[in-house]
mmCIF file of C-alpha atoms in Angstrom:
data_model
loop_
_atom_site.group_PDB
_atom_site.id
_atom_site.type_symbol
_atom_site.label_atom_id
_atom_site.label_comp_id
_atom_site.label_asym_id
_atom_site.label_seq_id
_atom_site.Cartn_x
_atom_site.Cartn_y
_atom_site.Cartn_z
ATOM 1 C CA MET A 1 6.471 11.421 -5.310
ATOM 2 C CA ALA A 2 7.232 15.143 -5.361
ATOM 3 C CA ILE A 3 4.782 17.566 -3.773
ATOM 4 C CA ILE A 4 4.130 20.136 -6.486
ATOM 5 C CA PRO A 5 2.916 23.546 -5.297
ATOM 6 C CA LEU A 6 -0.453 24.768 -6.475
ATOM 7 C CA PRO A 7 -0.630 28.109 -8.305
ATOM 8 C CA LEU A 8 -0.739 31.135 -6.051
ATOM 9 C CA LYS A 9 -4.412 31.589 -5.187
ATOM 10 C CA ALA A 10 -5.910 34.919 -6.284
ATOM 11 C CA GLY A 11 -6.755 36.979 -3.233
ATOM 12 C CA GLY A 12 -5.189 34.374 -0.975
ATOM 13 C CA ARG A 13 -3.649 34.867 2.442
ATOM 14 C CA ILE A 14 0.150 34.829 2.628
ATOM 15 C CA ALA A 15 2.323 34.228 5.681
ATOM 16 C CA VAL A 16 5.435 36.418 5.784
ATOM 17 C CA ILE A 17 8.444 34.981 7.636
ATOM 18 C CA SER A 18 12.087 35.807 8.322
ATOM 19 C CA PRO A 19 13.812 32.454 8.910
ATOM 20 C CA ALA A 20 17.284 33.940 8.584
ATOM 21 C CA GLY A 21 18.553 37.500 8.955
ATOM 22 C CA PRO A 22 16.735 40.599 10.252
ATOM 23 C CA VAL A 23 14.870 42.797 7.804
ATOM 24 C CA GLY A 24 14.011 46.483 7.762
ATOM 25 C CA GLU A 25 10.473 47.681 8.377
ATOM 26 C CA ASP A 26 10.437 50.009 5.362
ATOM 27 C CA GLU A 27 11.350 47.384 2.776
ATOM 28 C CA THR A 28 8.995 44.877 4.380
ATOM 29 C CA LYS A 29 6.180 47.427 4.302
ATOM 30 C CA ARG A 30 6.806 48.176 0.623
ATOM 31 C CA GLY A 31 6.764 44.458 -0.197
ATOM 32 C CA VAL A 32 3.554 43.897 1.745
ATOM 33 C CA GLU A 33 1.883 46.878 0.091
ATOM 34 C CA PHE A 34 2.884 45.663 -3.363
ATOM 35 C CA PHE A 35 1.039 42.373 -2.877
ATOM 36 C CA GLU A 36 -1.881 44.012 -1.093
ATOM 37 C CA ARG A 37 -2.427 46.167 -4.174
ATOM 38 C CA LEU A 38 -2.739 42.915 -6.129
ATOM 39 C CA GLY A 39 -5.520 41.793 -3.814
ATOM 40 C CA TYR A 40 -3.596 39.449 -1.494
ATOM 41 C CA LYS A 41 -3.876 39.440 2.287
ATOM 42 C CA LEU A 42 -0.551 39.268 4.118
ATOM 43 C CA ASP A 43 0.131 38.342 7.735
ATOM 44 C CA LEU A 44 3.513 39.007 9.331
ATOM 45 C CA MET A 45 4.390 36.064 11.552
ATOM 46 C CA PRO A 46 5.252 37.120 15.134
ATOM 47 C CA HIS A 47 9.019 37.260 14.521
ATOM 48 C CA ALA A 48 9.094 38.441 10.902
ATOM 49 C CA LEU A 49 10.604 41.725 12.074
ATOM 50 C CA MET A 50 13.678 41.621 14.276
ATOM 51 C CA THR A 51 12.952 40.511 17.842
ATOM 52 C CA GLY A 52 16.191 38.746 18.799
ATOM 53 C CA ASN A 53 19.413 39.807 20.469
ATOM 54 C CA GLN A 54 21.767 38.730 17.667
ATOM 55 C CA SER A 55 22.323 41.467 15.111
ATOM 56 C CA TYR A 56 22.508 38.953 12.272
ATOM 57 C CA LEU A 57 19.388 36.898 13.138
ATOM 58 C CA ALA A 58 15.754 37.995 12.959
ATOM 59 C CA ALA A 59 14.917 36.209 16.231
ATOM 60 C CA SER A 60 15.969 33.185 18.266
ATOM 61 C CA ASP A 61 16.268 29.849 16.495
ATOM 62 C CA THR A 62 13.224 28.517 18.345
ATOM 63 C CA ASP A 63 11.072 31.528 17.478
ATOM 64 C CA ARG A 64 12.054 31.482 13.819
ATOM 65 C CA ALA A 65 11.483 27.715 13.582
ATOM 66 C CA VAL A 66 8.031 28.040 15.180
ATOM 67 C CA ASP A 67 7.103 30.856 12.775
ATOM 68 C CA LEU A 68 8.249 28.765 9.837
ATOM 69 C CA GLU A 69 6.497 25.560 10.825
ATOM 70 C CA GLN A 70 3.259 27.327 11.709
ATOM 71 C CA ALA A 71 3.287 29.187 8.398
ATOM 72 C CA LEU A 72 3.857 25.961 6.490
ATOM 73 C CA THR A 73 1.274 23.843 8.306
ATOM 74 C CA ASN A 74 -1.534 26.289 9.130
ATOM 75 C CA ASP A 75 -4.441 25.936 6.685
ATOM 76 C CA ARG A 76 -5.122 29.650 7.114
ATOM 77 C CA TYR A 77 -2.244 30.412 4.743
ATOM 78 C CA ASP A 78 -2.247 29.795 1.001
ATOM 79 C CA ALA A 79 1.452 30.617 0.546
ATOM 80 C CA VAL A 80 4.597 31.432 2.527
ATOM 81 C CA PHE A 81 6.956 34.245 1.513
ATOM 82 C CA CYS A 82 10.387 34.867 3.039
ATOM 83 C CA THR A 83 11.382 38.485 3.546
ATOM 84 C CA ARG A 84 15.095 37.976 2.842
ATOM 85 C CA GLY A 85 18.064 35.654 3.209
ATOM 86 C CA GLY A 86 21.193 36.712 5.097
ATOM 87 C CA TYR A 87 22.219 33.948 7.481
ATOM 88 C CA GLY A 88 20.553 31.559 9.891
ATOM 89 C CA SER A 89 18.374 29.136 7.939
ATOM 90 C CA MET A 90 20.643 26.152 8.502
ATOM 91 C CA ARG A 91 20.339 26.631 12.286
ATOM 92 C CA LEU A 92 16.642 25.743 11.968
ATOM 93 C CA LEU A 93 17.049 22.458 10.092
ATOM 94 C CA PRO A 94 17.343 20.165 13.161
ATOM 95 C CA LEU A 95 14.412 21.922 14.860
ATOM 96 C CA LEU A 96 11.749 21.239 12.230
ATOM 97 C CA ASN A 97 9.256 18.385 12.400
ATOM 98 C CA TYR A 98 9.414 17.207 8.791
ATOM 99 C CA ASN A 99 6.762 14.506 9.287
ATOM 100 C CA ASN A 100 4.327 17.121 10.548
ATOM 101 C CA ILE A 101 5.173 19.436 7.669
ATOM 102 C CA LEU A 102 4.720 16.623 5.154
ATOM 103 C CA LYS A 103 1.246 15.854 6.500
ATOM 104 C CA LYS A 104 0.000 19.426 6.547
ATOM 105 C CA ILE A 105 1.654 21.593 3.888
ATOM 106 C CA LYS A 106 -1.290 21.310 1.457
ATOM 107 C CA ARG A 107 0.934 22.040 -1.549
ATOM 108 C CA LYS A 108 1.198 25.732 -0.754
ATOM 109 C CA PRO A 109 3.887 27.795 -2.548
ATOM 110 C CA PHE A 110 6.985 28.619 -0.503
ATOM 111 C CA VAL A 111 9.297 31.333 -1.867
ATOM 112 C CA GLY A 112 12.811 32.161 -0.732
ATOM 113 C CA PHE A 113 16.330 32.695 -2.009
ATOM 114 C CA SER A 114 19.997 32.849 -1.023
ATOM 115 C CA ASP A 115 20.347 31.649 2.590
ATOM 116 C CA ILE A 116 16.893 30.070 2.256
ATOM 117 C CA SER A 117 18.585 27.482 -0.003
ATOM 118 C CA ALA A 118 19.285 25.489 3.182
ATOM 119 C CA LEU A 119 15.581 25.221 3.994
ATOM 120 C CA GLN A 120 14.691 24.483 0.391
ATOM 121 C CA TRP A 121 17.159 21.613 0.235
ATOM 122 C CA ALA A 122 15.934 20.172 3.542
ATOM 123 C CA LEU A 123 12.272 20.431 2.536
ATOM 124 C CA HIS A 124 13.058 18.717 -0.763
ATOM 125 C CA ASP A 125 15.199 16.027 0.845
ATOM 126 C CA ARG A 126 12.975 15.272 3.851
ATOM 127 C CA SER A 127 9.517 16.031 2.439
ATOM 128 C CA ALA A 128 9.904 15.877 -1.381
ATOM 129 C CA TRP A 129 8.367 19.349 -1.486
ATOM 130 C CA ILE A 130 9.066 21.577 -4.495
ATOM 131 C CA THR A 131 9.704 25.179 -3.441
ATOM 132 C CA TRP A 132 10.341 28.354 -5.436
ATOM 133 C CA SER A 133 13.814 29.906 -5.475
ATOM 134 C CA GLY A 134 13.514 33.518 -6.513
ATOM 135 C CA PRO A 135 13.062 37.153 -5.463
ATOM 136 C CA GLN A 136 11.738 37.713 -1.957
ATOM 137 C CA LEU A 137 9.184 39.997 -0.380
ATOM 138 C CA ALA A 138 11.475 42.615 1.181
ATOM 139 C CA ARG A 139 14.811 42.084 -0.572
ATOM 140 C CA GLY A 140 13.187 42.065 -3.985
ATOM 141 C CA PHE A 141 9.686 43.449 -4.312
ATOM 142 C CA GLY A 142 10.264 45.739 -1.338
ATOM 143 C CA GLY A 143 13.319 47.429 -2.797
ATOM 144 C CA GLU A 144 13.279 51.004 -4.096
ATOM 145 C CA ASP A 145 10.655 51.155 -6.848
ATOM 146 C CA ARG A 146 12.256 50.737 -10.258
ATOM 147 C CA GLY A 147 9.150 51.948 -12.086
ATOM 148 C CA GLU A 148 8.792 48.716 -14.071
ATOM 149 C CA GLY A 149 5.606 47.496 -12.402
ATOM 150 C CA PHE A 150 7.175 45.098 -9.904
ATOM 151 C CA GLY A 151 8.380 47.281 -7.059
ATOM 152 C CA GLY A 152 12.101 46.808 -6.561
ATOM 153 C CA LEU A 153 12.387 44.203 -9.329
ATOM 154 C CA ASP A 154 13.155 44.638 -13.009
ATOM 155 C CA ARG A 155 10.365 43.639 -15.391
ATOM 156 C CA PHE A 156 11.999 40.377 -16.528
ATOM 157 C CA SER A 157 12.450 39.136 -12.957
ATOM 158 C CA GLY A 158 8.961 40.223 -11.949
ATOM 159 C CA GLU A 159 7.266 38.583 -14.915
ATOM 160 C CA CYS A 160 9.203 35.340 -14.400
ATOM 161 C CA TRP A 161 8.191 35.343 -10.722
ATOM 162 C CA MET A 162 4.523 35.867 -11.523
ATOM 163 C CA ASP A 163 4.522 33.262 -14.297
ATOM 164 C CA ALA A 164 6.146 30.749 -11.940
ATOM 165 C CA LEU A 165 3.936 31.337 -8.901
ATOM 166 C CA GLN A 166 0.732 31.537 -10.928
ATOM 167 C CA GLY A 167 1.415 28.236 -12.669
ATOM 168 C CA ARG A 168 2.140 29.505 -16.177
ATOM 169 C CA MET A 169 5.734 28.247 -16.319
ATOM 170 C CA TRP A 170 5.050 24.498 -16.292
ATOM 171 C CA GLY A 171 5.731 22.823 -19.630
ATOM 172 C CA LYS A 172 7.374 25.975 -20.978
ATOM 173 C CA VAL A 173 10.848 26.979 -22.084
ATOM 174 C CA LEU A 174 12.170 29.498 -19.587
ATOM 175 C CA PRO A 175 12.674 32.902 -21.207
ATOM 176 C CA MET A 176 16.034 34.579 -21.541
ATOM 177 C CA PRO A 177 16.738 38.299 -21.209
ATOM 178 C CA GLU A 178 16.884 40.104 -24.528
ATOM 179 C CA GLY A 179 20.138 39.436 -26.345
ATOM 180 C CA LYS A 180 21.234 36.700 -23.919
ATOM 181 C CA SER A 181 21.542 32.932 -24.329
ATOM 182 C CA LEU A 182 22.843 29.949 -22.418
ATOM 183 C CA ASN A 183 26.434 28.952 -23.218
ATOM 184 C CA VAL A 184 27.417 25.272 -23.377
ATOM 185 C CA LEU A 185 31.020 24.906 -22.168
ATOM 186 C CA ARG A 186 31.063 21.116 -22.002
ATOM 187 C CA ASP A 187 28.643 19.306 -24.273
ATOM 188 C CA GLY A 188 26.834 16.024 -23.852
ATOM 189 C CA LEU A 189 23.385 14.514 -24.141
ATOM 190 C CA ASN A 190 20.274 16.514 -23.333
ATOM 191 C CA LEU A 191 19.583 16.370 -19.613
ATOM 192 C CA LEU A 192 16.384 15.463 -17.792
ATOM 193 C CA GLY A 193 16.297 15.655 -14.013
ATOM 194 C CA PRO A 194 15.193 17.673 -11.015
ATOM 195 C CA ILE A 195 16.514 21.186 -10.547
ATOM 196 C CA LEU A 196 18.720 21.112 -7.441
ATOM 197 C CA GLY A 197 20.954 23.699 -5.854
ATOM 198 C CA GLY A 198 20.780 27.362 -4.987
ATOM 199 C CA ASN A 199 23.391 29.476 -3.251
ATOM 200 C CA LEU A 200 26.883 27.980 -3.370
ATOM 201 C CA ALA A 201 28.068 29.116 0.075
ATOM 202 C CA VAL A 202 24.950 27.825 1.817
ATOM 203 C CA LEU A 203 25.100 24.425 0.121
ATOM 204 C CA ALA A 204 28.810 24.096 0.909
ATOM 205 C CA ALA A 205 28.091 24.921 4.564
ATOM 206 C CA LEU A 206 25.730 21.916 4.732
ATOM 207 C CA CYS A 207 28.537 19.483 3.860
ATOM 208 C CA GLY A 208 29.298 17.200 6.782
ATOM 209 C CA THR A 209 25.896 17.803 8.391
ATOM 210 C CA PRO A 210 22.896 15.435 8.368
ATOM 211 C CA PHE A 211 21.491 17.742 5.679
ATOM 212 C CA GLN A 212 24.383 17.458 3.230
ATOM 213 C CA PRO A 213 22.967 17.871 -0.273
ATOM 214 C CA SER A 214 23.262 15.440 -3.147
ATOM 215 C CA PHE A 215 22.914 16.403 -6.797
ATOM 216 C CA ALA A 216 22.701 12.776 -7.967
ATOM 217 C CA GLY A 217 20.383 12.414 -10.953
ATOM 218 C CA GLY A 218 19.713 16.132 -11.082
ATOM 219 C CA ILE A 219 20.635 19.382 -12.787
ATOM 220 C CA ALA A 220 22.706 21.426 -10.334
ATOM 221 C CA VAL A 221 22.051 25.177 -10.493
ATOM 222 C CA LEU A 222 24.462 27.401 -8.572
ATOM 223 C CA GLU A 223 24.951 31.119 -7.971
ATOM 224 C CA GLU A 224 26.976 33.330 -5.635
ATOM 225 C CA ILE A 225 27.604 36.946 -4.750
ATOM 226 C CA ASP A 226 30.496 38.851 -3.194
ATOM 227 C CA GLU A 227 32.813 35.914 -2.713
ATOM 228 C CA PRO A 228 36.408 36.147 -4.010
ATOM 229 C CA LEU A 229 37.566 33.520 -6.458
ATOM 230 C CA TYR A 230 39.637 31.545 -3.965
ATOM 231 C CA ARG A 231 36.564 31.087 -1.775
ATOM 232 C CA ILE A 232 34.435 30.084 -4.754
ATOM 233 C CA ASP A 233 37.156 27.546 -5.571
ATOM 234 C CA ARG A 234 37.201 26.298 -1.978
ATOM 235 C CA MET A 235 33.429 25.846 -1.867
ATOM 236 C CA ILE A 236 33.237 24.094 -5.227
ATOM 237 C CA THR A 237 36.112 21.838 -4.138
ATOM 238 C CA GLN A 238 34.338 21.121 -0.852
ATOM 239 C CA LEU A 239 31.166 20.069 -2.667
ATOM 240 C CA SER A 240 33.187 17.922 -5.051
ATOM 241 C CA GLN A 241 35.306 16.193 -2.403
ATOM 242 C CA SER A 242 32.223 15.622 -0.230
ATOM 243 C CA GLY A 243 30.570 13.710 -3.059
ATOM 244 C CA VAL A 244 27.772 16.214 -3.608
ATOM 245 C CA PHE A 245 28.343 16.204 -7.385
ATOM 246 C CA LYS A 246 28.459 12.395 -7.600
ATOM 247 C CA GLY A 247 25.915 11.273 -10.196
ATOM 248 C CA VAL A 248 24.958 14.806 -11.236
ATOM 249 C CA ARG A 249 23.627 14.923 -14.799
ATOM 250 C CA GLY A 250 24.759 18.445 -15.558
ATOM 251 C CA ILE A 251 25.652 21.804 -14.022
ATOM 252 C CA LEU A 252 23.930 25.083 -14.900
ATOM 253 C CA LEU A 253 25.674 28.159 -13.556
ATOM 254 C CA GLY A 254 23.850 31.362 -12.748
ATOM 255 C CA ARG A 255 25.500 34.652 -11.931
ATOM 256 C CA PHE A 256 28.699 34.883 -9.921
ATOM 257 C CA VAL A 257 29.140 38.540 -9.057
ATOM 258 C CA GLN A 258 31.508 40.486 -6.828
ATOM 259 C CA HIS A 259 31.065 44.155 -6.065
ATOM 260 C CA VAL A 260 34.241 46.204 -6.418
ATOM 261 C CA GLN A 261 34.024 49.891 -5.482
ATOM 262 C CA GLY A 262 30.259 49.782 -5.960
ATOM 263 C CA GLU A 263 30.404 48.114 -9.377
ATOM 264 C CA ALA A 264 29.145 44.578 -10.030
ATOM 265 C CA VAL A 265 31.956 42.547 -11.606
ATOM 266 C CA ASP A 266 31.066 39.241 -13.250
ATOM 267 C CA LEU A 267 33.125 36.237 -12.201
ATOM 268 C CA ASN A 268 31.093 33.860 -14.363
ATOM 269 C CA ALA A 269 33.933 32.723 -16.624
ATOM 270 C CA GLU A 270 36.330 32.166 -13.729
ATOM 271 C CA ALA A 271 33.720 30.265 -11.695
ATOM 272 C CA ALA A 272 32.934 28.080 -14.697
ATOM 273 C CA GLU A 273 36.606 27.218 -15.115
ATOM 274 C CA ILE A 274 36.753 26.120 -11.469
ATOM 275 C CA VAL A 275 33.662 23.927 -11.933
ATOM 276 C CA MET A 276 35.026 22.393 -15.137
ATOM 277 C CA ASP A 277 38.190 21.400 -13.292
ATOM 278 C CA ALA A 278 36.454 20.123 -10.151
ATOM 279 C CA VAL A 279 33.707 18.129 -11.882
ATOM 280 C CA PRO A 280 35.150 16.446 -14.991
ATOM 281 C CA GLY A 281 33.079 14.618 -17.569
ATOM 282 C CA VAL A 282 29.798 16.399 -16.816
ATOM 283 C CA PRO A 283 28.026 18.913 -19.094
ATOM 284 C CA VAL A 284 28.520 22.491 -17.895
ATOM 285 C CA VAL A 285 26.341 25.385 -19.049
ATOM 286 C CA THR A 286 26.689 29.053 -18.102
ATOM 287 C CA GLY A 287 24.606 32.167 -18.599
ATOM 288 C CA ALA A 288 21.527 31.276 -16.565
ATOM 289 C CA PRO A 289 19.710 34.428 -15.400
ATOM 290 C CA TYR A 290 19.676 33.297 -11.796
ATOM 291 C CA GLY A 291 21.355 35.025 -8.899
ATOM 292 C CA HIS A 292 21.427 37.975 -6.559
ATOM 293 C CA VAL A 293 21.698 40.458 -9.435
ATOM 294 C CA GLY A 294 18.842 40.602 -11.933
ATOM 295 C CA PRO A 295 17.440 39.798 -14.361
ATOM 296 C CA CYS A 296 16.547 36.584 -12.567
ATOM 297 C CA TRP A 297 14.514 33.422 -13.080
ATOM 298 C CA THR A 298 12.323 31.958 -10.343
ATOM 299 C CA LEU A 299 13.117 28.242 -10.253
ATOM 300 C CA PRO A 300 11.249 25.294 -8.696
ATOM 301 C CA ILE A 301 13.766 23.420 -6.540
ATOM 302 C CA GLY A 302 13.142 19.695 -6.949
ATOM 303 C CA ALA A 303 11.010 19.957 -10.106
ATOM 304 C CA GLU A 304 11.838 17.994 -13.253
ATOM 305 C CA ALA A 305 13.318 19.991 -16.122
ATOM 306 C CA THR A 306 15.043 19.383 -19.440
ATOM 307 C CA LEU A 307 18.294 21.156 -20.251
ATOM 308 C CA ASP A 308 18.598 21.008 -24.043
ATOM 309 C CA LEU A 309 22.267 21.410 -24.933
ATOM 310 C CA LYS A 310 21.581 21.815 -28.649
ATOM 311 C CA GLN A 311 18.817 24.395 -28.400
ATOM 312 C CA LYS A 312 20.398 25.931 -25.285
ATOM 313 C CA THR A 313 17.139 25.997 -23.371
ATOM 314 C CA LEU A 314 15.803 24.979 -19.966
ATOM 315 C CA THR A 315 12.237 23.658 -19.985
ATOM 316 C CA LEU A 316 10.158 22.854 -16.939
ATOM 317 C CA GLU A 317 8.259 19.589 -17.285
ATOM 318 C CA LYS A 318 4.480 19.809 -17.215
ATOM 319 C CA ARG A 319 2.929 19.923 -13.765
ATOM 320 C CA GLN A 320 1.613 16.441 -13.033
ATOM 321 C CA SER A 321 -1.414 17.508 -11.012
#
């Protein structure tokens, strides 16, 4: 049975971790201050700010794994927020004691995105724990203030995040940005299954490891940023040839964006064509507001949802407890 996170407790204490790449002090401070103004208490775990020797990792694998496991299992904390993604989460997967985590997590919300997809898959696969995939404390709320009431986030992304974490999203149709709708490229029956997926590159990197994902019985949601088309093709092909898509009920594509001379160029149509070719006979839907570029949903990885291909909606099933 899935472990469904409780709503974010008002005034609760939040552990802040950096299980992947290093993060700047300024953006972390802005993110912390945003939530402190809302009445939350935030504790930076010992290695949340860069303490390691590798320029692309926040700290050593052991230190980051200890921070993560202590944040997840310590009753002091009501939720766990990641500062950012980057790279390094998959290095922690063999170091975690999943039995210990399963016994002690107390259904607390865990929020991460991008590289954190590796941890979210492992926690779902090994502990049946539903985690939130969405904007993060530093690379998100801690960005330069947009003046829309959610720090560095646009209003749509911020409201979706709050609705998700505070338990208002269960049993509801997920909203779409004004003037936008989902686009059904390959039709079929309405789909009911757990939301699985995250960042394409991270999930592809798990192929051939003991943590290789499987989308069987689920709705695969994928997004990517700053990868050329041939690499998107290679990663989709890798997932397909590794059997990750075997038994998938449908595929929902978020944003595929590449920055060219400072401008964000959508590769959504091209990525969808690659998916259609690599995964025949399965419903494919595009246009999900999910990715590195907002507006963005916050999605519960592992939670049951219905993808209605006629109404072009995604609905989270009601929280069971």
